[in-house]
Amino acid sequence: MRSKYSGHVGMFMTTEKPPVAANARSAYYVALDGLRALAVIMVFFQHYGAGRAFVFGWGWTGVDIFFVLSGFLITGILYDSQHRPHRYRDFYIRRTLRIFPLYYAVWIAILLLTPVAQWQWSWRWALWPMYVGNYARFLFLHIPGNPYRFDWITFGPVVNAWFGGPMHLYIGHFWSLCVEEQFYLIWPFVVYQVRRRETLMKICIGVIFVLPLVRWLLSVVLPAPLLHMELFYRSLPTRIDALLIGGLIALCLRGPEQVLVRRIRRPLLAVSAALFVGLYLVSIKLLRLPLEGSASNWIGILGFTLIDAFAAALILECIHPGSLLGRIMSFKPLRALGIVSYGFYVYHDLLHDFYSYFANRYFPKHAYPVTLFVAFSCTVILSTISYRVLERPMLRLKDRFTGQVHTAPRV
């Protein structure tokens, strides 16, 4: 039996087929749908509640879960298909049919709305459709103005006057899609050219251990404004270890190392969490370093690695047969959100100003909870419609034109 992975392989992979038995060679990891839902919920509360509660301020770590999951799944697909005659064609056709339709549909809609919205365009906005928008805020620091202005598109005077203030379309969260797309352009060539599993594992391990040192060196030589604007967090060269941590466990599960990997999943959860808490206490309480979320230097240097190791352990625990976490993440409502998580991620922050305006205009005494409710509900509705009308037809089309499937290792 074959299990066709019909979604965005990596951050938002979904399936349209029921899961097969957990011990089957091609078992579909049901719990990973729930893990995607958890990650996208974390990101949602980061954008809508970081200033309201301390725990919401850590919602950005949901992106790390996505990155590690991407590396895990994409490496598995590439390794399993490396001897297929049309491996490059199959891989890129499937990724194109999954990722591009929704992403570019949003950009086409933005373009068509220009006469009404009167967007304040510049040629630099083209960086986002080219999947390099994650570098936009860093490339033009020499230009006067708010460096964060490339994370949103400002409406024209007519719309702003109607709403009584400046309104924006938020696109800054697309940065993680850019990072993933850049990874997709590089990693297939490495896997297909190197081929040997042991060599690929050495590459992953080497990058994982070297990158914290690279980030430390960069923290010394780079200007402070670049670091404060989350350069480490948003750039593929400084985040590729997150993707390769996922890739490493995928490769381990395809060899004799799988026994060891299964055994260390819970110790890895505990040790990575304990080390991060220790790093936090030393940095904040002892060294009095500032806590600036994902822009904190101490998080960027060592914290990312520990967070990504924790995410890898979460994945291993989710896919382990009979695990409690796996059963929790297989809860149907979570899985339902996980299936549409790509659209949820794309849409969730776009209309942030409009949800806030509605809540403050009509429910001023309860504006914040109403904003959360309206934003979450509308995003679920939009992403569900998007999945059924746009994404699912593309999923069927990609399975028709290519034969590449993901065969999961036995665990």
Short mmCIF file of C-alpha atoms in Angstrom, two decimals:
data_model
loop_
_atom_site.label_atom_id
_atom_site.label_comp_id
_atom_site.label_asym_id
_atom_site.label_seq_id
_atom_site.Cartn_x
_atom_site.Cartn_y
_atom_site.Cartn_z
CA MET A 1 0.00 0.00 0.00
CA ARG A 2 1.27 3.48 -0.81
CA SER A 3 0.49 6.63 1.12
CA LYS A 4 0.33 9.75 -1.03
CA TYR A 5 1.42 12.85 0.78
CA SER A 6 -0.85 15.36 -0.87
CA GLY A 7 0.04 18.57 0.90
CA HIS A 8 2.77 21.14 1.21
CA VAL A 9 5.61 18.85 2.14
CA GLY A 10 7.21 20.39 5.15
CA MET A 11 5.39 23.12 7.00
CA PHE A 12 1.86 22.33 5.92
CA MET A 13 1.76 18.83 4.48
CA THR A 14 -1.71 17.28 4.35
CA THR A 15 -3.26 14.07 3.17
CA GLU A 16 -6.51 13.09 1.53
CA LYS A 17 -6.19 9.39 2.25
CA PRO A 18 -6.92 7.65 5.55
CA PRO A 19 -3.86 6.61 7.53
CA VAL A 20 -2.63 3.06 7.19
CA ALA A 21 -1.43 0.89 10.02
CA ALA A 22 1.35 2.37 12.10
CA ASN A 23 3.69 -0.53 11.35
CA ALA A 24 3.25 -0.38 7.59
CA ARG A 25 6.24 0.57 5.48
CA SER A 26 4.33 3.52 4.03
CA ALA A 27 2.55 4.58 7.22
CA TYR A 28 1.22 8.12 7.21
CA TYR A 29 2.11 10.07 10.31
CA VAL A 30 -1.36 11.08 11.43
CA ALA A 31 -0.17 12.97 14.52
CA LEU A 32 1.93 15.36 12.44
CA ASP A 33 -1.26 17.03 11.21
CA GLY A 34 -2.02 17.88 14.82
CA LEU A 35 1.53 19.08 15.37
CA ARG A 36 1.15 21.45 12.42
CA ALA A 37 -2.04 22.77 13.98
CA LEU A 38 -0.25 23.36 17.29
CA ALA A 39 2.57 25.20 15.51
CA VAL A 40 0.25 27.45 13.52
CA ILE A 41 -1.78 28.26 16.65
CA MET A 42 1.44 29.30 18.37
CA VAL A 43 2.30 31.62 15.49
CA PHE A 44 -1.24 33.05 15.53
CA PHE A 45 -0.98 34.01 19.20
CA GLN A 46 2.49 35.44 18.63
CA HIS A 47 1.03 37.90 16.12
CA TYR A 48 -2.14 38.67 18.04
CA GLY A 49 -1.05 38.41 21.67
CA ALA A 50 2.71 38.78 22.13
CA GLY A 51 2.18 42.01 24.06
CA ARG A 52 -0.63 40.58 26.17
CA ALA A 53 0.90 37.50 27.79
CA PHE A 54 4.44 36.26 28.33
CA VAL A 55 3.66 32.82 26.94
CA PHE A 56 2.24 34.28 23.70
CA GLY A 57 5.56 36.04 23.19
CA TRP A 58 7.14 32.65 22.58
CA GLY A 59 4.73 31.80 19.78
CA TRP A 60 7.48 32.43 17.22
CA THR A 61 8.93 29.03 18.15
CA GLY A 62 6.06 27.51 16.19
CA VAL A 63 8.02 28.42 13.06
CA ASP A 64 10.91 26.32 14.38
CA ILE A 65 8.57 23.35 14.60
CA PHE A 66 7.62 23.97 10.97
CA PHE A 67 11.26 24.19 9.91
CA VAL A 68 12.31 20.97 11.64
CA LEU A 69 9.22 19.24 10.28
CA SER A 70 10.06 20.48 6.79
CA GLY A 71 13.57 19.12 6.98
CA PHE A 72 12.30 15.81 8.31
CA LEU A 73 9.70 15.28 5.60
CA ILE A 74 11.49 16.78 2.64
CA THR A 75 14.69 14.84 3.34
CA GLY A 76 12.70 11.63 3.59
CA ILE A 77 11.07 12.27 0.25
CA LEU A 78 14.34 13.17 -1.44
CA TYR A 79 16.26 10.22 -0.03
CA ASP A 80 13.53 7.72 -0.89
CA SER A 81 13.27 9.00 -4.47
CA GLN A 82 16.96 9.50 -5.26
CA HIS A 83 17.10 6.56 -7.69
CA ARG A 84 13.97 7.48 -9.64
CA PRO A 85 14.62 8.47 -13.26
CA HIS A 86 12.60 11.71 -13.09
CA ARG A 87 13.36 12.64 -9.49
CA TYR A 88 14.12 16.34 -10.11
CA ARG A 89 11.11 16.82 -12.37
CA ASP A 90 8.76 15.00 -10.00
CA PHE A 91 9.99 16.84 -6.96
CA TYR A 92 9.76 20.32 -8.40
CA ILE A 93 6.46 19.78 -10.18
CA ARG A 94 4.88 18.54 -6.97
CA ARG A 95 6.28 21.41 -4.93
CA THR A 96 5.20 23.93 -7.54
CA LEU A 97 1.65 22.60 -7.69
CA ARG A 98 1.39 22.61 -3.91
CA ILE A 99 3.03 25.87 -2.95
CA PHE A 100 2.63 28.31 -5.83
CA PRO A 101 -1.15 28.35 -6.49
CA LEU A 102 -2.16 29.74 -3.09
CA TYR A 103 0.85 32.01 -2.70
CA TYR A 104 0.54 33.59 -6.11
CA ALA A 105 -3.26 33.71 -5.92
CA VAL A 106 -2.81 36.05 -2.96
CA TRP A 107 -0.39 38.23 -4.92
CA ILE A 108 -2.67 38.30 -7.95
CA ALA A 109 -5.57 39.35 -5.72
CA ILE A 110 -3.41 42.12 -4.23
CA LEU A 111 -2.47 43.31 -7.70
CA LEU A 112 -6.08 43.34 -8.91
CA LEU A 113 -7.17 45.32 -5.86
CA THR A 114 -4.61 48.05 -6.49
CA PRO A 115 -7.09 50.54 -8.08
CA VAL A 116 -9.34 50.28 -5.02
CA ALA A 117 -6.78 49.91 -2.26
CA GLN A 118 -4.29 52.37 -3.76
CA TRP A 119 -1.32 50.43 -2.41
CA GLN A 120 1.81 52.48 -1.95
CA TRP A 121 3.96 50.33 -4.22
CA SER A 122 7.69 50.32 -4.94
CA TRP A 123 9.75 47.89 -7.01
CA ARG A 124 11.07 46.35 -3.80
CA TRP A 125 7.76 44.60 -3.21
CA ALA A 126 8.74 42.27 -6.08
CA LEU A 127 11.13 40.58 -3.66
CA TRP A 128 8.23 38.81 -1.99
CA PRO A 129 6.80 37.06 -5.08
CA MET A 130 10.39 36.10 -5.91
CA TYR A 131 10.66 34.35 -2.52
CA VAL A 132 13.46 36.56 -1.22
CA GLY A 133 11.27 38.96 0.75
CA ASN A 134 12.74 37.65 4.00
CA TYR A 135 15.79 39.79 3.22
CA ALA A 136 13.83 42.94 2.28
CA ARG A 137 14.10 44.62 5.66
CA PHE A 138 17.90 44.09 5.71
CA LEU A 139 18.74 45.18 2.16
CA PHE A 140 17.57 48.77 2.39
CA LEU A 141 18.70 50.00 5.78
CA HIS A 142 20.51 52.83 4.02
CA ILE A 143 17.17 54.19 2.80
CA PRO A 144 15.48 56.58 5.25
CA GLY A 145 12.24 55.40 6.77
CA ASN A 146 10.91 52.61 8.93
CA PRO A 147 12.95 49.48 8.07
CA TYR A 148 9.97 47.31 8.96
CA ARG A 149 7.82 48.93 6.27
CA PHE A 150 8.55 46.04 3.91
CA ASP A 151 6.54 43.74 6.21
CA TRP A 152 3.26 45.41 5.30
CA ILE A 153 1.55 47.12 2.38
CA THR A 154 -0.08 50.44 3.22
CA PHE A 155 -3.49 51.37 1.86
CA GLY A 156 -4.03 54.65 0.04
CA PRO A 157 -5.65 57.81 1.45
CA VAL A 158 -9.23 56.94 0.44
CA VAL A 159 -9.27 53.67 2.40
CA ASN A 160 -7.41 55.18 5.33
CA ALA A 161 -9.86 58.09 5.49
CA TRP A 162 -12.82 55.71 5.43
CA PHE A 163 -11.43 53.74 8.38
CA GLY A 164 -10.22 56.83 10.19
CA GLY A 165 -6.56 55.84 10.29
CA PRO A 166 -3.78 54.02 8.46
CA MET A 167 -4.63 50.47 7.38
CA HIS A 168 -2.18 47.81 6.28
CA LEU A 169 -2.02 44.41 4.69
CA TYR A 170 0.51 42.39 6.67
CA ILE A 171 2.81 40.16 4.63
CA GLY A 172 5.85 39.95 6.91
CA HIS A 173 5.03 36.40 7.98
CA PHE A 174 5.68 35.25 4.41
CA TRP A 175 9.37 35.31 5.35
CA SER A 176 9.28 31.69 6.53
CA LEU A 177 7.78 30.58 3.20
CA CYS A 178 10.74 32.27 1.52
CA VAL A 179 13.21 30.41 3.72
CA GLU A 180 11.58 27.09 2.91
CA GLU A 181 11.50 27.77 -0.81
CA GLN A 182 15.19 28.68 -0.75
CA PHE A 183 15.89 25.40 1.06
CA TYR A 184 13.94 23.51 -1.62
CA LEU A 185 16.21 24.98 -4.27
CA ILE A 186 19.39 23.78 -2.55
CA TRP A 187 18.81 20.59 -0.60
CA PRO A 188 17.50 18.35 -3.44
CA PHE A 189 20.75 18.82 -5.36
CA VAL A 190 22.78 17.89 -2.27
CA VAL A 191 20.74 14.76 -1.56
CA TYR A 192 20.56 13.61 -5.18
CA GLN A 193 24.26 14.20 -5.83
CA VAL A 194 25.69 12.86 -2.57
CA ARG A 195 23.22 9.98 -2.20
CA ARG A 196 25.07 8.06 0.52
CA ARG A 197 23.01 8.21 3.71
CA GLU A 198 26.06 8.25 5.98
CA THR A 199 27.62 11.17 4.11
CA LEU A 200 24.37 13.11 4.19
CA MET A 201 24.18 12.53 7.95
CA LYS A 202 27.72 13.89 8.36
CA ILE A 203 26.75 17.00 6.40
CA CYS A 204 23.74 17.54 8.66
CA ILE A 205 25.75 16.99 11.84
CA GLY A 206 28.53 19.27 10.65
CA VAL A 207 26.17 22.14 9.89
CA ILE A 208 24.23 21.65 13.13
CA PHE A 209 27.40 21.92 15.24
CA VAL A 210 29.12 24.67 13.24
CA LEU A 211 26.20 27.08 12.81
CA PRO A 212 25.97 28.22 16.47
CA LEU A 213 29.62 29.25 16.17
CA VAL A 214 28.87 31.06 12.90
CA ARG A 215 25.98 32.91 14.54
CA TRP A 216 28.24 33.89 17.44
CA LEU A 217 30.88 35.26 15.07
CA LEU A 218 28.21 37.18 13.14
CA SER A 219 26.86 38.61 16.41
CA VAL A 220 30.31 40.08 17.02
CA VAL A 221 30.98 41.59 13.60
CA LEU A 222 27.54 42.61 12.32
CA PRO A 223 25.88 45.95 13.15
CA ALA A 224 23.44 45.87 16.04
CA PRO A 225 20.45 47.09 13.94
CA LEU A 226 20.70 44.00 11.73
CA LEU A 227 20.66 41.70 14.74
CA HIS A 228 17.78 43.55 16.42
CA MET A 229 15.72 43.10 13.24
CA GLU A 230 15.93 39.29 13.51
CA LEU A 231 18.61 38.64 10.91
CA PHE A 232 19.46 35.26 12.48
CA TYR A 233 15.80 34.27 12.68
CA ARG A 234 14.81 35.14 9.11
CA SER A 235 17.78 34.10 6.96
CA LEU A 236 18.28 30.66 5.47
CA PRO A 237 22.08 30.66 6.03
CA THR A 238 21.52 31.14 9.77
CA ARG A 239 18.47 28.88 10.06
CA ILE A 240 19.37 25.95 7.83
CA ASP A 241 20.44 23.92 10.86
CA ALA A 242 16.77 23.77 11.93
CA LEU A 243 15.85 22.14 8.63
CA LEU A 244 18.86 19.82 8.77
CA ILE A 245 18.04 18.68 12.31
CA GLY A 246 14.80 17.39 10.84
CA GLY A 247 16.73 15.95 7.91
CA LEU A 248 19.10 14.16 10.25
CA ILE A 249 16.37 12.31 12.13
CA ALA A 250 14.75 11.34 8.81
CA LEU A 251 18.05 9.82 7.68
CA CYS A 252 18.60 8.10 11.02
CA LEU A 253 15.17 6.47 10.82
CA ARG A 254 16.19 4.95 7.50
CA GLY A 255 19.15 3.07 8.94
CA PRO A 256 20.36 1.14 11.99
CA GLU A 257 20.46 4.38 13.99
CA GLN A 258 16.67 4.27 14.25
CA VAL A 259 16.90 2.11 17.38
CA LEU A 260 19.02 4.72 19.15
CA VAL A 261 16.86 7.59 17.88
CA ARG A 262 13.73 5.94 19.25
CA ARG A 263 15.37 5.43 22.62
CA ILE A 264 16.58 9.01 23.03
CA ARG A 265 13.36 10.77 22.01
CA ARG A 266 12.16 11.37 25.59
CA PRO A 267 15.61 12.14 27.04
CA LEU A 268 16.06 14.57 24.16
CA LEU A 269 12.80 16.28 25.08
CA ALA A 270 13.86 16.63 28.71
CA VAL A 271 17.50 17.57 28.11
CA SER A 272 16.82 20.16 25.39
CA ALA A 273 14.08 21.77 27.51
CA ALA A 274 16.28 21.79 30.62
CA LEU A 275 19.24 23.26 28.77
CA PHE A 276 17.09 26.00 27.28
CA VAL A 277 15.67 26.89 30.69
CA GLY A 278 19.22 26.95 32.04
CA LEU A 279 20.33 29.17 29.15
CA TYR A 280 17.39 31.49 29.85
CA LEU A 281 18.16 31.77 33.57
CA VAL A 282 21.87 32.39 33.01
CA SER A 283 21.25 34.95 30.27
CA ILE A 284 18.37 36.85 31.88
CA LYS A 285 18.92 36.47 35.62
CA LEU A 286 22.69 36.16 35.89
CA LEU A 287 24.10 38.06 32.90
CA ARG A 288 21.17 40.50 32.72
CA LEU A 289 20.93 40.20 28.96
CA PRO A 290 17.81 41.62 27.31
CA LEU A 291 14.96 39.36 26.23
CA GLU A 292 13.94 40.49 22.75
CA GLY A 293 12.19 37.36 21.53
CA SER A 294 13.71 35.79 18.44
CA ALA A 295 16.00 38.84 18.08
CA SER A 296 17.81 38.07 21.35
CA ASN A 297 21.47 37.32 20.66
CA TRP A 298 21.68 34.56 23.24
CA ILE A 299 18.65 32.86 21.67
CA GLY A 300 20.04 33.31 18.19
CA ILE A 301 23.41 31.82 19.07
CA LEU A 302 22.45 28.78 21.16
CA GLY A 303 18.71 28.97 21.77
CA PHE A 304 17.70 28.13 18.23
CA THR A 305 19.62 24.85 18.36
CA LEU A 306 18.00 23.81 21.63
CA ILE A 307 14.52 24.79 20.44
CA ASP A 308 15.03 22.85 17.22
CA ALA A 309 16.28 19.80 19.13
CA PHE A 310 13.13 19.97 21.24
CA ALA A 311 11.01 20.18 18.07
CA ALA A 312 12.81 17.13 16.67
CA ALA A 313 12.04 15.23 19.88
CA LEU A 314 8.39 16.28 19.58
CA ILE A 315 8.26 14.83 16.07
CA LEU A 316 9.85 11.57 17.21
CA GLU A 317 7.39 11.30 20.08
CA CYS A 318 4.44 12.06 17.79
CA ILE A 319 5.34 9.32 15.31
CA HIS A 320 6.16 6.73 17.98
CA PRO A 321 3.40 4.07 18.02
CA GLY A 322 1.12 4.34 21.01
CA SER A 323 2.62 7.52 22.46
CA LEU A 324 0.37 9.80 24.48
CA LEU A 325 1.49 12.85 22.53
CA GLY A 326 0.76 11.03 19.28
CA ARG A 327 -2.78 10.29 20.45
CA ILE A 328 -3.32 13.90 21.53
CA MET A 329 -2.03 15.26 18.22
CA SER A 330 -4.31 12.82 16.37
CA PHE A 331 -7.38 14.55 17.85
CA LYS A 332 -9.69 15.19 14.90
CA PRO A 333 -10.19 18.96 15.37
CA LEU A 334 -6.42 19.43 15.54
CA ARG A 335 -5.92 17.30 12.45
CA ALA A 336 -8.60 19.28 10.62
CA LEU A 337 -6.75 22.51 11.32
CA GLY A 338 -3.46 20.87 10.39
CA ILE A 339 -4.84 19.91 6.99
CA VAL A 340 -5.58 23.56 6.14
CA SER A 341 -2.57 24.95 8.02
CA TYR A 342 -0.83 26.24 4.89
CA GLY A 343 -3.76 28.51 4.09
CA PHE A 344 -4.21 29.38 7.76
CA TYR A 345 -0.61 30.53 7.96
CA VAL A 346 -0.83 32.58 4.77
CA TYR A 347 -4.11 34.30 5.69
CA HIS A 348 -3.94 34.67 9.46
CA ASP A 349 -2.13 38.02 9.68
CA LEU A 350 -3.05 39.58 6.34
CA LEU A 351 -6.17 41.34 7.59
CA HIS A 352 -4.98 42.00 11.14
CA ASP A 353 -5.89 45.71 11.03
CA PHE A 354 -9.41 44.98 9.81
CA TYR A 355 -10.13 42.46 12.57
CA SER A 356 -8.84 44.93 15.14
CA TYR A 357 -10.88 47.77 13.65
CA PHE A 358 -14.07 45.69 13.72
CA ALA A 359 -13.57 44.68 17.36
CA ASN A 360 -12.71 48.19 18.54
CA ARG A 361 -15.52 49.75 16.52
CA TYR A 362 -18.36 47.49 17.62
CA PHE A 363 -17.13 45.88 20.87
CA PRO A 364 -14.84 48.48 22.47
CA LYS A 365 -15.15 47.00 25.98
CA HIS A 366 -14.06 43.55 24.81
CA ALA A 367 -11.97 44.51 21.82
CA TYR A 368 -9.09 42.12 22.40
CA PRO A 369 -10.98 38.84 22.90
CA VAL A 370 -13.30 39.77 20.03
CA THR A 371 -10.28 40.44 17.82
CA LEU A 372 -8.88 37.01 18.66
CA PHE A 373 -12.20 35.29 18.02
CA VAL A 374 -12.94 37.08 14.76
CA ALA A 375 -9.40 36.71 13.43
CA PHE A 376 -9.21 33.01 14.26
CA SER A 377 -12.70 32.22 12.95
CA CYS A 378 -12.30 34.17 9.73
CA THR A 379 -8.90 32.62 9.11
CA VAL A 380 -10.28 29.11 9.57
CA ILE A 381 -13.11 29.90 7.14
CA LEU A 382 -10.78 31.45 4.57
CA SER A 383 -8.26 28.62 4.76
CA THR A 384 -10.97 25.96 4.53
CA ILE A 385 -12.49 27.57 1.44
CA SER A 386 -9.04 28.03 -0.03
CA TYR A 387 -8.18 24.39 0.56
CA ARG A 388 -11.34 23.06 -1.03
CA VAL A 389 -11.53 25.46 -3.97
CA LEU A 390 -7.89 26.05 -4.84
CA GLU A 391 -5.46 23.77 -3.02
CA ARG A 392 -7.17 20.39 -3.16
CA PRO A 393 -7.65 20.45 -6.94
CA MET A 394 -3.94 21.18 -7.26
CA LEU A 395 -3.14 18.29 -4.93
CA ARG A 396 -5.07 15.94 -7.19
CA LEU A 397 -3.37 17.37 -10.24
CA LYS A 398 0.12 16.87 -8.89
CA ASP A 399 -0.62 13.24 -8.03
CA ARG A 400 -1.90 12.73 -11.57
CA PHE A 401 1.18 14.12 -13.27
CA THR A 402 3.92 12.68 -11.07
CA GLY A 403 4.49 9.41 -9.32
CA GLN A 404 6.78 10.51 -6.51
CA VAL A 405 5.44 9.54 -3.10
CA HIS A 406 6.80 9.58 0.39
CA THR A 407 7.42 6.20 2.03
CA ALA A 408 7.78 6.60 5.75
CA PRO A 409 10.28 4.41 7.63
CA ARG A 410 9.03 1.83 10.04
CA VAL A 411 9.10 3.06 13.64
#
